[in-house]
PDB file of C-alpha atoms in Angstrom:
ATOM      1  CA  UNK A   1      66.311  41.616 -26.900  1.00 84.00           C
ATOM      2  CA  UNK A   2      65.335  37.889 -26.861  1.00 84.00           C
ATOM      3  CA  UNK A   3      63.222  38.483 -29.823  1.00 87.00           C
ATOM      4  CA  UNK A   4      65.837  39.880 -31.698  1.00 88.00           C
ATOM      5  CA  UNK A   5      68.344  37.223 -30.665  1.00 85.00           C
ATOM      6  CA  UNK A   6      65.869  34.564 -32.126  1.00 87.00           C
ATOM      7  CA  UNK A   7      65.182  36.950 -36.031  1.00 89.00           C
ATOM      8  CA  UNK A   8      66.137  36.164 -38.941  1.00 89.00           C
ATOM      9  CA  UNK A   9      68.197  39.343 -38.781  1.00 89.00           C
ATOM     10  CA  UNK A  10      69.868  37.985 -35.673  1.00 88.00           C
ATOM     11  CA  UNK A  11      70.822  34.928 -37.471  1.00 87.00           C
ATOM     12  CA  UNK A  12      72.135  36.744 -40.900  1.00 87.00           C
ATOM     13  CA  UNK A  13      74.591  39.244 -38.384  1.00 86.00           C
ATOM     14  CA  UNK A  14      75.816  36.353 -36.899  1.00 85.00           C
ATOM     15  CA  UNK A  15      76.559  34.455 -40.295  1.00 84.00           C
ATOM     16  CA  UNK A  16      78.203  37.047 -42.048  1.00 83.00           C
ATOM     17  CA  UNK A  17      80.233  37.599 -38.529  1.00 80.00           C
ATOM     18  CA  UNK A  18      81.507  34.287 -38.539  1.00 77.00           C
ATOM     19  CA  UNK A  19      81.966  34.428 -42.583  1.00 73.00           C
ATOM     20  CA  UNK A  20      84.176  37.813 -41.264  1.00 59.00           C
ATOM     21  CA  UNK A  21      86.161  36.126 -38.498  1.00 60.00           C
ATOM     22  CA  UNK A  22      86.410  33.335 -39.619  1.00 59.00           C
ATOM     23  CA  UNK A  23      86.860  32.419 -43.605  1.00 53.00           C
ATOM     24  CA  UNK A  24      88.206  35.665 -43.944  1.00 50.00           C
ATOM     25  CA  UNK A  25      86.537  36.437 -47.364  1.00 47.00           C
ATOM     26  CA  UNK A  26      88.406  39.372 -49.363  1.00 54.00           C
ATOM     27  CA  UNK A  27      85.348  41.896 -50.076  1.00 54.00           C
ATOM     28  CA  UNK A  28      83.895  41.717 -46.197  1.00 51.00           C
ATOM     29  CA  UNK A  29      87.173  41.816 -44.661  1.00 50.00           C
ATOM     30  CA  UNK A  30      88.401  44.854 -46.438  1.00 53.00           C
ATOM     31  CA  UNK A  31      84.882  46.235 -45.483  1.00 56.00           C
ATOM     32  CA  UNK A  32      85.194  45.680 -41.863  1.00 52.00           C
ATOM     33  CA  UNK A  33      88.896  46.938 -41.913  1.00 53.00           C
ATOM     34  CA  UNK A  34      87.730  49.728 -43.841  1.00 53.00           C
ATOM     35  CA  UNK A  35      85.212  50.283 -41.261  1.00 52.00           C
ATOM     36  CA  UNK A  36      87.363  49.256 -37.992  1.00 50.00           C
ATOM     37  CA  UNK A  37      88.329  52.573 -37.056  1.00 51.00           C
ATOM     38  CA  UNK A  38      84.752  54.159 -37.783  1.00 52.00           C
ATOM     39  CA  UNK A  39      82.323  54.111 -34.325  1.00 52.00           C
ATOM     40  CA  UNK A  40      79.644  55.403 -36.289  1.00 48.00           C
ATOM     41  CA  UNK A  41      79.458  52.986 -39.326  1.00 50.00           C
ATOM     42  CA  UNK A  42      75.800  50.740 -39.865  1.00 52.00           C
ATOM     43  CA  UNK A  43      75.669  48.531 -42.543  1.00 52.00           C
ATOM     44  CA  UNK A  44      73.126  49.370 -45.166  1.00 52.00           C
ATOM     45  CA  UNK A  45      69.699  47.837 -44.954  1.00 54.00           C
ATOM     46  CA  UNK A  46      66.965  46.231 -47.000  1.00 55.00           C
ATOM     47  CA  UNK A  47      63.717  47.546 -47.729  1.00 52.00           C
ATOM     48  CA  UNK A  48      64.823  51.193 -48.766  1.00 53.00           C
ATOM     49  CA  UNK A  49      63.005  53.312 -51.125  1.00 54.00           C
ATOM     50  CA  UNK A  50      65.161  54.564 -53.962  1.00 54.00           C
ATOM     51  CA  UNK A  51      65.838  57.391 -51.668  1.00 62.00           C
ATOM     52  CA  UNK A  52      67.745  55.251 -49.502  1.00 75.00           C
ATOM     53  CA  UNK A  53      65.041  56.075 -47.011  1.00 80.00           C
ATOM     54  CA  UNK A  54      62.856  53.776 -44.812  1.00 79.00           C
ATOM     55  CA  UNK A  55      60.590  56.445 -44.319  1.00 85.00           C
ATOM     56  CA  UNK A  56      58.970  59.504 -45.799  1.00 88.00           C
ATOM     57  CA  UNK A  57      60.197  63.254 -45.653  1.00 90.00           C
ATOM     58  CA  UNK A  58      57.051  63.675 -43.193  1.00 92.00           C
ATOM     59  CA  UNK A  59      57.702  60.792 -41.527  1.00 92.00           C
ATOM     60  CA  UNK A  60      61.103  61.584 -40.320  1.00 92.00           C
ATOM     61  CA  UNK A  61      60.034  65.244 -39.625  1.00 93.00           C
ATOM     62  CA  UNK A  62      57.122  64.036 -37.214  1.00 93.00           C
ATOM     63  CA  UNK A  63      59.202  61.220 -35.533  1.00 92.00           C
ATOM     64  CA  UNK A  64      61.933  64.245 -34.864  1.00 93.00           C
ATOM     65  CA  UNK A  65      59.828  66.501 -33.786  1.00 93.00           C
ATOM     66  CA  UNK A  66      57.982  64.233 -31.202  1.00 94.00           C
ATOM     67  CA  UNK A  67      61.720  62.426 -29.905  1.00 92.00           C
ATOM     68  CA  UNK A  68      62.726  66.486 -29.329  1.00 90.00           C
ATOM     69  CA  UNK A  69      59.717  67.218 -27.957  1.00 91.00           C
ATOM     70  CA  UNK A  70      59.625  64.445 -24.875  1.00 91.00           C
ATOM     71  CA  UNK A  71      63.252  65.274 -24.350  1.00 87.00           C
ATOM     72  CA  UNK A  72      61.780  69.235 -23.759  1.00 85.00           C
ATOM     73  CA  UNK A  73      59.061  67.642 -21.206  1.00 87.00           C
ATOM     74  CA  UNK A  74      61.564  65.303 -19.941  1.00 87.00           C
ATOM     75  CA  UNK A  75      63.613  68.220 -18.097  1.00 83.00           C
ATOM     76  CA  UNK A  76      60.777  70.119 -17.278  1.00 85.00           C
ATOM     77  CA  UNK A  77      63.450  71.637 -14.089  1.00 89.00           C
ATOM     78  CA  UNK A  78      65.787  73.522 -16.936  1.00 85.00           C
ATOM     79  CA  UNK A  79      62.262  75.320 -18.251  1.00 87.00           C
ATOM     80  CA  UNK A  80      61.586  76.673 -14.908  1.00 90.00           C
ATOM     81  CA  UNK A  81      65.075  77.518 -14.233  1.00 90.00           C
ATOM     82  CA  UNK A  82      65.448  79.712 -17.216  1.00 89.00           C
ATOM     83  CA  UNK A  83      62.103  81.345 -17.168  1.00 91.00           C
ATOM     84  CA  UNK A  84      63.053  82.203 -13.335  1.00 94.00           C
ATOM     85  CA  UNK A  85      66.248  83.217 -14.878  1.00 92.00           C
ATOM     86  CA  UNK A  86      64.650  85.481 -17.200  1.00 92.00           C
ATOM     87  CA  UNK A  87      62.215  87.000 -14.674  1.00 94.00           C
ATOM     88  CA  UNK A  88      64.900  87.641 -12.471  1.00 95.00           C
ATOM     89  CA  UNK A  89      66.835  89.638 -14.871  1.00 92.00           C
ATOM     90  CA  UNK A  90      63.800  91.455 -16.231  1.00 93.00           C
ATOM     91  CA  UNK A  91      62.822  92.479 -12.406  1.00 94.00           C
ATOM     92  CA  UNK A  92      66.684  93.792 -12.283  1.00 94.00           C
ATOM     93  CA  UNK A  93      66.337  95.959 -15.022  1.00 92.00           C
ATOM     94  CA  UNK A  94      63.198  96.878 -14.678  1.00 91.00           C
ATOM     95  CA  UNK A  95      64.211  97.826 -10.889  1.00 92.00           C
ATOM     96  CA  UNK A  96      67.056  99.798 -11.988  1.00 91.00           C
ATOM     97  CA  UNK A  97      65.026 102.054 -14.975  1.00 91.00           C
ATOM     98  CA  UNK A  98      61.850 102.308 -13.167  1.00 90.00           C
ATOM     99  CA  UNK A  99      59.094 105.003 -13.916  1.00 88.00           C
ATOM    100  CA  UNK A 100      61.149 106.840 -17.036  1.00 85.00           C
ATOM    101  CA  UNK A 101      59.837 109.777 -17.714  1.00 87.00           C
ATOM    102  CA  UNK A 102      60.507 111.652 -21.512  1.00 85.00           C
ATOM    103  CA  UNK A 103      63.289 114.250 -20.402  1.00 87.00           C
ATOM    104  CA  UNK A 104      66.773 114.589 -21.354  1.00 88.00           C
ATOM    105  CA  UNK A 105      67.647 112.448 -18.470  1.00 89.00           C
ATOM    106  CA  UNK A 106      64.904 109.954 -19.338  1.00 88.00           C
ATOM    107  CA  UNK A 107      65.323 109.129 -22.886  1.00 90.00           C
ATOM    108  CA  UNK A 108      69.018 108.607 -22.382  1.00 92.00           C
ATOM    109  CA  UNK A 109      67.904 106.032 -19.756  1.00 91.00           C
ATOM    110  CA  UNK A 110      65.221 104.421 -22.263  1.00 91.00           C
ATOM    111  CA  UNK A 111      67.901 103.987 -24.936  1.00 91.00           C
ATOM    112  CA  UNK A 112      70.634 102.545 -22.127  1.00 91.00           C
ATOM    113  CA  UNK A 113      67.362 100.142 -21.401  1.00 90.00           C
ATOM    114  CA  UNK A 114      66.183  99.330 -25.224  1.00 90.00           C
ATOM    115  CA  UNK A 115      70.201  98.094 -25.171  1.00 92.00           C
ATOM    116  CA  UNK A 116      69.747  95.970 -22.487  1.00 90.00           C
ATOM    117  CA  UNK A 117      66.579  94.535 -24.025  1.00 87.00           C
ATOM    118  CA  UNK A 118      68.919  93.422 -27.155  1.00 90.00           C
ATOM    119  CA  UNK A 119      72.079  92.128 -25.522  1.00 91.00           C
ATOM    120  CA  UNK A 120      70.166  90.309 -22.949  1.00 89.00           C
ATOM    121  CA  UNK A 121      67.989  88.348 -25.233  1.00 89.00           C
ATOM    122  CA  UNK A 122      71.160  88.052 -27.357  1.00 91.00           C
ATOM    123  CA  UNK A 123      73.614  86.535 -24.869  1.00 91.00           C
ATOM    124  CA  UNK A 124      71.261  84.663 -23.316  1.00 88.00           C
ATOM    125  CA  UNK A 125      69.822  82.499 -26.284  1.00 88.00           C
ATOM    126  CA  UNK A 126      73.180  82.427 -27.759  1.00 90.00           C
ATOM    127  CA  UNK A 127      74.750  80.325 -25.127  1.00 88.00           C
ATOM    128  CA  UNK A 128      71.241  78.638 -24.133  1.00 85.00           C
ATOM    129  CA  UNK A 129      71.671  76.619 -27.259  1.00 86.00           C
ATOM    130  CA  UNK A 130      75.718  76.529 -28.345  1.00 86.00           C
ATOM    131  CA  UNK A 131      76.012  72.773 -27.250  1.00 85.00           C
ATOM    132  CA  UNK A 132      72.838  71.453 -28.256  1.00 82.00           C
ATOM    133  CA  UNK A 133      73.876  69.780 -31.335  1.00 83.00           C
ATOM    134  CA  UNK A 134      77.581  68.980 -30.261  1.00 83.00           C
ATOM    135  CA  UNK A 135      75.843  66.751 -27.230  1.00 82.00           C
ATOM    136  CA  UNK A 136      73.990  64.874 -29.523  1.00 85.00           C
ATOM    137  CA  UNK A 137      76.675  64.126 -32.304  1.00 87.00           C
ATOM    138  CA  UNK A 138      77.509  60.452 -31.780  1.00 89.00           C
ATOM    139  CA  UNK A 139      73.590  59.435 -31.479  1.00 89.00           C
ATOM    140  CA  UNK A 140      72.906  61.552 -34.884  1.00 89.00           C
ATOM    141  CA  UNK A 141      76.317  60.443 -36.303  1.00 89.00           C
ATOM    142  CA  UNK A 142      75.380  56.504 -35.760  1.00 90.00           C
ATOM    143  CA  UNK A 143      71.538  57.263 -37.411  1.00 89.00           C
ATOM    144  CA  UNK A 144      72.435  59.523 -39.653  1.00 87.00           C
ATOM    145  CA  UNK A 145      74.473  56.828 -41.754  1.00 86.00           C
ATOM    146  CA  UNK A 146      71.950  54.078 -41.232  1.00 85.00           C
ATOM    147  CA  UNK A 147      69.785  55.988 -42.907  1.00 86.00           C
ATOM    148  CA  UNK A 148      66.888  56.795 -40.673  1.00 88.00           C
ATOM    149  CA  UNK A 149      66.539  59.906 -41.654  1.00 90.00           C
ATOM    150  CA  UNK A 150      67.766  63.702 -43.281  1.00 90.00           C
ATOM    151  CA  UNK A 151      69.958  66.670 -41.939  1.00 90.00           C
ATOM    152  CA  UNK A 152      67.160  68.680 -42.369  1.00 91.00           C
ATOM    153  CA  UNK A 153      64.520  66.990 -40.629  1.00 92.00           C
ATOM    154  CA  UNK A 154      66.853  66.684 -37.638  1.00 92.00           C
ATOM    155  CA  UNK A 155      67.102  70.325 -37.532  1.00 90.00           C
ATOM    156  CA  UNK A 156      63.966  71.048 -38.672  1.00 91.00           C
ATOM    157  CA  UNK A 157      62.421  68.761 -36.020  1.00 91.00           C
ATOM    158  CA  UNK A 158      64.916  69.773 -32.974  1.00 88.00           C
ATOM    159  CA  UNK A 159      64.616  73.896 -33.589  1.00 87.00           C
ATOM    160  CA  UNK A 160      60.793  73.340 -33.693  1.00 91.00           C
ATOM    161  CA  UNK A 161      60.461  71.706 -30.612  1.00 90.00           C
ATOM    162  CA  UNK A 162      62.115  73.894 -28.721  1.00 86.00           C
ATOM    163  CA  UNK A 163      60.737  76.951 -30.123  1.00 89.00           C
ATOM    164  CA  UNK A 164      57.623  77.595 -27.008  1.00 90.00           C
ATOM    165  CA  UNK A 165      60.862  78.147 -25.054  1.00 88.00           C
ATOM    166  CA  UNK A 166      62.216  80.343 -26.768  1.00 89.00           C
ATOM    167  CA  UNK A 167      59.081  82.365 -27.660  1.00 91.00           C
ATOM    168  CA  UNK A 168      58.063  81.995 -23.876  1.00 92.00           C
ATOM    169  CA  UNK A 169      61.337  84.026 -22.514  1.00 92.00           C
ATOM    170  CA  UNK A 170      60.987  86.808 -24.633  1.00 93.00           C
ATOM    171  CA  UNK A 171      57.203  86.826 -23.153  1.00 94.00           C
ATOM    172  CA  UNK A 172      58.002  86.615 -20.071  1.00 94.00           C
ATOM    173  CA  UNK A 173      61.198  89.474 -20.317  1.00 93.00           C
ATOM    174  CA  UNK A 174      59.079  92.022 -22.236  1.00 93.00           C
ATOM    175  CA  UNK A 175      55.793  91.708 -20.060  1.00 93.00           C
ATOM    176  CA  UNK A 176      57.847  92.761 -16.947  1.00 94.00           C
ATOM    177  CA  UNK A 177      60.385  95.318 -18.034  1.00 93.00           C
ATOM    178  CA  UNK A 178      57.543  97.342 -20.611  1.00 93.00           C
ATOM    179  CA  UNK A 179      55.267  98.631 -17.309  1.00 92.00           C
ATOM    180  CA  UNK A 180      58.016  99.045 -14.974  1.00 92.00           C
ATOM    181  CA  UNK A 181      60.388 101.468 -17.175  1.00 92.00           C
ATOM    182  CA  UNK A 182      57.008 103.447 -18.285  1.00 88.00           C
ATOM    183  CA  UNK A 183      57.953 102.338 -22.024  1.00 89.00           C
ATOM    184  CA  UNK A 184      55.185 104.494 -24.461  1.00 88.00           C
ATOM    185  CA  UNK A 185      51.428 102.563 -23.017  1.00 88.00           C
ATOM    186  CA  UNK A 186      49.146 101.078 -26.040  1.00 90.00           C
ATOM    187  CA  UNK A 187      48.684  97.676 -26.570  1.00 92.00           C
ATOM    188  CA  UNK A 188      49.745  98.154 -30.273  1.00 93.00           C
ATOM    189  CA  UNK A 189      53.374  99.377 -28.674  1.00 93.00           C
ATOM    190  CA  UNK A 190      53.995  96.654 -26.596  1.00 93.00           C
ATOM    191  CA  UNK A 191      53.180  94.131 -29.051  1.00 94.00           C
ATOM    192  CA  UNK A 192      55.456  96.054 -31.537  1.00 94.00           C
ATOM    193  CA  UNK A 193      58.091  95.710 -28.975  1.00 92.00           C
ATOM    194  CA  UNK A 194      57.113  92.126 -27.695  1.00 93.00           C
ATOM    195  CA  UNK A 195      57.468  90.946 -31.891  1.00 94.00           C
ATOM    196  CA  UNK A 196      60.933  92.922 -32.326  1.00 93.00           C
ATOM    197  CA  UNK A 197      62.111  91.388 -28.702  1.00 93.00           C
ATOM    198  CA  UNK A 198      61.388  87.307 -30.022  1.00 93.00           C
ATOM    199  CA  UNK A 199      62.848  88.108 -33.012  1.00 93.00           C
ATOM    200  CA  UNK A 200      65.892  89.071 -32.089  1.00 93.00           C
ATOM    201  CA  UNK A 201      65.353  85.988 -29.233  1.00 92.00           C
ATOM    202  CA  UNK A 202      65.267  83.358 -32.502  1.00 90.00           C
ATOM    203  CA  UNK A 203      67.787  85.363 -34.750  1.00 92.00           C
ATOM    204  CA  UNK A 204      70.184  84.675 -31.432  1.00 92.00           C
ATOM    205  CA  UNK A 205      69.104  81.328 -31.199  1.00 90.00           C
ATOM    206  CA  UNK A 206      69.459  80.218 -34.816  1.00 90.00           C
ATOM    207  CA  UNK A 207      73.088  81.933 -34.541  1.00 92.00           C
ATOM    208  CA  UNK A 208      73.932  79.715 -31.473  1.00 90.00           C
ATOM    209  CA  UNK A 209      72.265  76.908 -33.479  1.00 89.00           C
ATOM    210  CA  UNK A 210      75.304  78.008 -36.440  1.00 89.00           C
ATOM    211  CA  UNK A 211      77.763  77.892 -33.475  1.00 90.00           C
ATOM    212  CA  UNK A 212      77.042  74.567 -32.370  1.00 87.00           C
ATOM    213  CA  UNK A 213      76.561  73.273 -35.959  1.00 85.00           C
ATOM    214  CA  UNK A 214      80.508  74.429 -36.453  1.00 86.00           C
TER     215      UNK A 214
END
């Protein structure tokens, strides 16, 4: 902050400040009382590229990515809560179908539990993710019109980051539930199942993304 205070950029803010407040010149005042009621609003900056970005496409993408990423590893508390979450729930249902076998009785319990296995990865990415872009409006509001970088790095960068998660939960769901309902043993099947399962995990999730977006 004290280097800033002594820039050249420090000193040009406060000029055209005081040329604001104080001669009152036409162009910048209607600017600033264009502007007055706008939180969000950054001046435009020198240097830009002639795609009014400081920064490359992979730039932005990277610096996103790694920003999202250290906020992940920066709550580490909310991972283990929802993989707990998700263990617990598996354990549940997998308590409640246990040891299927393929009779009348037992098929109509597999399909009640294949059901299960879709709203519960459903639900639970839906609303895992419905106010992760709301919570961080004003911050990509205020960067977002200086410039720094696209919409679809942002995304890009933020869904990325927190896709282990959201890979990790379906995992972790599918790994307990398969054995204990007696689901058809192979490798092959429970990787068929385990692919289908974090699908429908990320199709959830980029529908709460949509959510959150509106």
């Amino acid at each position: 902050c004290d280097s800033f205070a002594v820039s050249p950029i420090a000193r040009d803010i406060i000029e055209t400040a005081s040329l604001v407040n104080g001669a009152g010149v036409g162009i910048e005042l209607a600017r600033a009382k264009h502007h007055a009621n706008d939180p969000y609003f950054l001046q435009p900056m020198d240097g830009v590229d002639s795609t009014g970005y400081r920064a490359s496409w992979w730039t932005q993408f990277y610096c996103i990515l790694w920003r999202s990423w250290l906020s992940v590893l920066k709550d580490p508390m909310l991972v283990k809560v929802r993989l707990l979450q998700t263990a617990m729930v598996a354990s549940l249902i997998g308590s409640i179908y246990f040891g299927q076998v393929l009779d009348q009785d037992g098929v109509m319990n597999i399909n009640g539990s294949l059901f299960l296995f879709l709203t519960n990865m459903t639900f639970q990415n839906v609303f895992a993710v419905i106010n992760v872009f709301s919570a961080e409006l004003p911050v990509f509001l205020r960067e977002k019109r200086s410039r720094l970088y696209r919409v679809d790095t942002y995304f890009l960068g933020k869904t990325i980051a927190e896709l282990p998660l959201f890979i990790a939960v379906p995992f972790v769901f599918t790994s307990i539930t398969y054995p204990m309902i007696g689901l058809k043993a192979g490798v092959s099947h429970y990787l068929t199942t385990l692919f289908i399962v974090t699908l429908v995990a990320n199709v959830s999730t980029s529908f709460g993304y949509l959510i959150s977006c509106a």
